[in-house]
């Protein structure tokens, strides 16, 4: 099986669905945010605060470049689609799966979240970022799955069914 890269806005469930997919298939799961935190031994929040977003984006691109892992599910960060190099790296070793989630559902899920520097429930800028990003997720996705009102496990099962339907799980 090729790698499966999960994309979507913050709170669309990439980390949760990655874990559910791994549980169902016994394929290893990686998370680019966790890989960065382990490599630099700092939280995403700290990296943003100390070195700024551009340094974090550099780390993300480095993690994906010449991606050494095969046969994995990879949960990415919501901003991964912002650079063409990241898309090219992902397409080279796998398929891109877009977890489509409404802004209202995301706002419910992240109501009390303080771990995401770019998430702010009461800030119109976050909605503007959402509107800009969804065009990119749609453009680059090999598969899109609607996630509102479904559990992570249900979404994972739907992804596997769609991969089978398109004969992408060889
Ligand atoms: N399908 C879902 N239904 C309800 N809540 C969810 C679902 N998927 C994730 N969540 C919750 O939303 C929050 C963000 O999920 P997470 O998997 O970290 O998303 P992402 O990695 O895309 O930012 C977490 O609190 C998680 O428990
Ligand atoms: O959308 C973004 O720009 C970001 C999303 C986060 O990951 P999740 O999408 O897993 O929340 C994390 O990479 C960082 O806070 C930036
Ligand atoms: Mg995540």
XYZ file of C-alpha atoms and ligand atoms in Angstrom:
214
model
C 0.000 0.000 0.000
C 1.200 3.514 -0.721
C 1.357 6.029 2.124
C -1.922 7.691 3.060
C -1.565 11.379 3.947
C -4.524 12.823 5.848
C -5.180 16.520 5.246
C -7.851 18.964 6.363
C -8.300 21.994 8.572
C -7.365 22.050 12.271
C -9.893 19.927 14.120
C -11.013 17.935 11.063
C -9.783 14.826 12.887
C -6.528 13.982 11.072
C -4.779 12.808 14.236
C -7.827 10.864 15.504
C -8.647 9.262 12.138
C -4.972 8.371 11.604
C -5.027 6.425 14.866
C -8.324 4.725 13.945
C -7.020 3.752 10.496
C -3.895 2.304 12.047
C -5.951 0.304 14.535
C -8.147 -1.130 11.773
C -5.364 -2.003 9.335
C -2.365 -2.493 11.641
C -0.502 -0.072 9.372
C 1.803 2.238 11.402
C 0.633 5.817 11.946
C 2.831 8.919 11.985
C 1.838 12.517 12.704
C 3.959 15.318 11.219
C 3.272 17.554 14.255
C 4.412 14.799 16.626
C 7.469 14.092 14.442
C 8.439 17.779 14.653
C 7.864 17.882 18.409
C 10.057 14.811 18.880
C 12.795 16.005 16.519
C 13.095 19.447 18.128
C 11.994 18.402 21.610
C 9.509 21.300 21.879
C 5.750 21.609 21.544
C 4.212 23.144 18.412
C 2.998 25.978 20.589
C 6.527 26.669 21.872
C 8.023 26.482 18.362
C 5.508 29.082 17.122
C 6.089 31.316 20.158
C 9.887 31.164 20.173
C 10.793 30.976 16.486
C 7.623 32.004 14.614
C 5.393 30.319 12.052
C 7.947 30.453 9.208
C 10.381 28.256 11.186
C 7.590 25.765 11.881
C 6.746 25.694 8.142
C 10.403 24.999 7.353
C 10.382 22.057 9.778
C 7.198 20.698 8.159
C 8.710 20.813 4.677
C 11.898 19.131 5.927
C 9.914 16.300 7.507
C 8.119 15.568 4.218
C 11.096 15.960 1.856
C 12.336 12.587 0.559
C 9.863 10.974 2.941
C 11.640 7.808 4.093
C 8.608 5.836 5.338
C 6.466 3.463 3.292
C 3.118 1.757 3.921
C 2.116 4.262 6.611
C -0.801 6.480 7.507
C 0.425 10.035 8.082
C -1.665 12.658 9.863
C -0.417 16.054 8.702
C -0.827 19.552 10.148
C -3.635 21.680 8.711
C -1.215 24.085 7.013
C 0.699 21.470 5.027
C -1.140 22.359 1.795
C 0.293 25.900 1.862
C 3.454 24.907 -0.008
C 3.654 23.226 -3.391
C 6.822 21.362 -2.307
C 4.820 19.626 0.437
C 2.181 18.493 -2.057
C 4.854 17.149 -4.414
C 6.523 15.246 -1.539
C 3.244 13.662 -0.472
C 2.184 12.731 -4.017
C 5.564 11.120 -4.618
C 5.020 8.463 -1.948
C 1.286 8.278 -1.434
C -2.277 9.493 -1.773
C -3.796 12.583 -0.204
C -7.035 12.121 1.714
C -8.992 15.235 2.610
C -11.121 15.159 5.760
C -13.885 17.608 4.933
C -15.433 19.198 8.025
C -17.713 22.217 8.329
C -16.433 25.276 10.162
C -19.332 24.958 12.629
C -18.342 21.383 13.522
C -14.681 22.394 13.908
C -15.679 25.275 16.179
C -17.610 22.789 18.353
C -14.665 20.363 18.508
C -12.052 23.031 19.285
C -14.188 25.187 21.577
C -11.774 24.925 24.512
C -8.586 24.172 22.595
C -5.491 26.214 23.430
C -2.836 23.992 21.829
C -3.196 25.354 18.294
C -1.561 28.772 17.809
C -3.621 29.540 14.697
C -6.973 28.546 16.161
C -9.124 31.258 17.632
C -12.813 30.598 18.027
C -13.837 34.244 18.126
C -11.590 35.537 15.417
C -12.841 36.175 11.871
C -9.303 35.584 10.602
C -9.628 31.875 11.360
C -12.715 31.642 9.136
C -10.859 33.527 6.373
C -7.989 31.021 6.679
C -10.526 28.154 6.534
C -12.115 29.549 3.331
C -8.695 29.931 1.715
C -7.462 26.502 2.775
C -10.480 24.444 1.725
C -9.825 25.333 -1.917
C -6.334 23.840 -1.573
C -7.477 20.666 0.227
C -10.055 20.119 -2.529
C -7.599 20.765 -5.323
C -4.958 18.307 -4.130
C -7.086 15.471 -2.692
C -7.182 12.015 -4.244
C -10.085 11.152 -1.936
C -12.426 13.465 0.043
C -14.501 12.249 2.992
C -17.151 14.265 4.823
C -16.649 13.910 8.595
C -19.456 15.861 10.315
C -21.479 13.709 12.748
C -19.309 10.600 12.199
C -16.908 8.943 14.614
C -13.194 8.621 13.796
C -13.700 4.860 13.352
C -16.628 5.360 10.945
C -14.533 7.796 8.910
C -11.617 5.339 8.818
C -13.942 2.560 7.571
C -15.275 4.902 4.880
C -11.737 5.764 3.751
C -10.833 2.071 3.413
C -14.020 1.397 1.423
C -13.243 4.296 -0.922
C -9.651 3.101 -1.424
C -10.974 -0.355 -2.290
C -13.583 1.105 -4.637
C -10.881 2.989 -6.538
C -8.478 -0.004 -6.341
C -5.922 2.151 -4.503
C -5.133 -0.295 -1.699
C -2.659 -2.573 -3.438
N -15.086 12.523 14.138
C -15.001 13.245 15.249
N -16.114 13.541 15.943
C -16.068 14.297 17.063
N -14.920 14.811 17.590
C -13.771 14.549 16.939
C -13.748 13.756 15.745
N -12.465 13.669 15.315
C -11.728 14.366 16.196
N -12.497 14.891 17.183
C -12.047 15.728 18.304
O -11.680 17.002 17.743
C -10.472 17.453 18.313
C -9.426 17.601 17.214
O -9.148 16.316 16.668
P -7.752 15.963 15.995
O -7.801 14.531 15.628
O -6.643 16.422 16.855
O -7.823 16.865 14.678
P -6.662 17.445 13.761
O -5.481 16.549 13.903
O -7.244 17.416 12.370
O -6.435 18.840 14.227
C -10.085 16.434 19.392
O -10.604 16.885 20.625
C -10.795 15.169 18.952
O -11.121 14.327 20.031
O -3.480 24.630 10.420
C -2.324 24.923 10.807
O -1.651 25.817 10.240
C -1.745 24.166 11.931
C -2.358 22.990 12.336
C -1.871 22.183 13.467
O -2.142 20.789 13.264
P -3.633 20.162 13.268
O -4.226 20.456 11.914
O -3.427 18.723 13.509
O -4.385 20.854 14.345
C -0.371 22.382 13.657
O 0.346 21.841 12.566
C -0.058 23.847 13.793
O -0.685 24.328 14.963
C -0.501 24.664 12.571
Mg -3.439 16.839 14.345
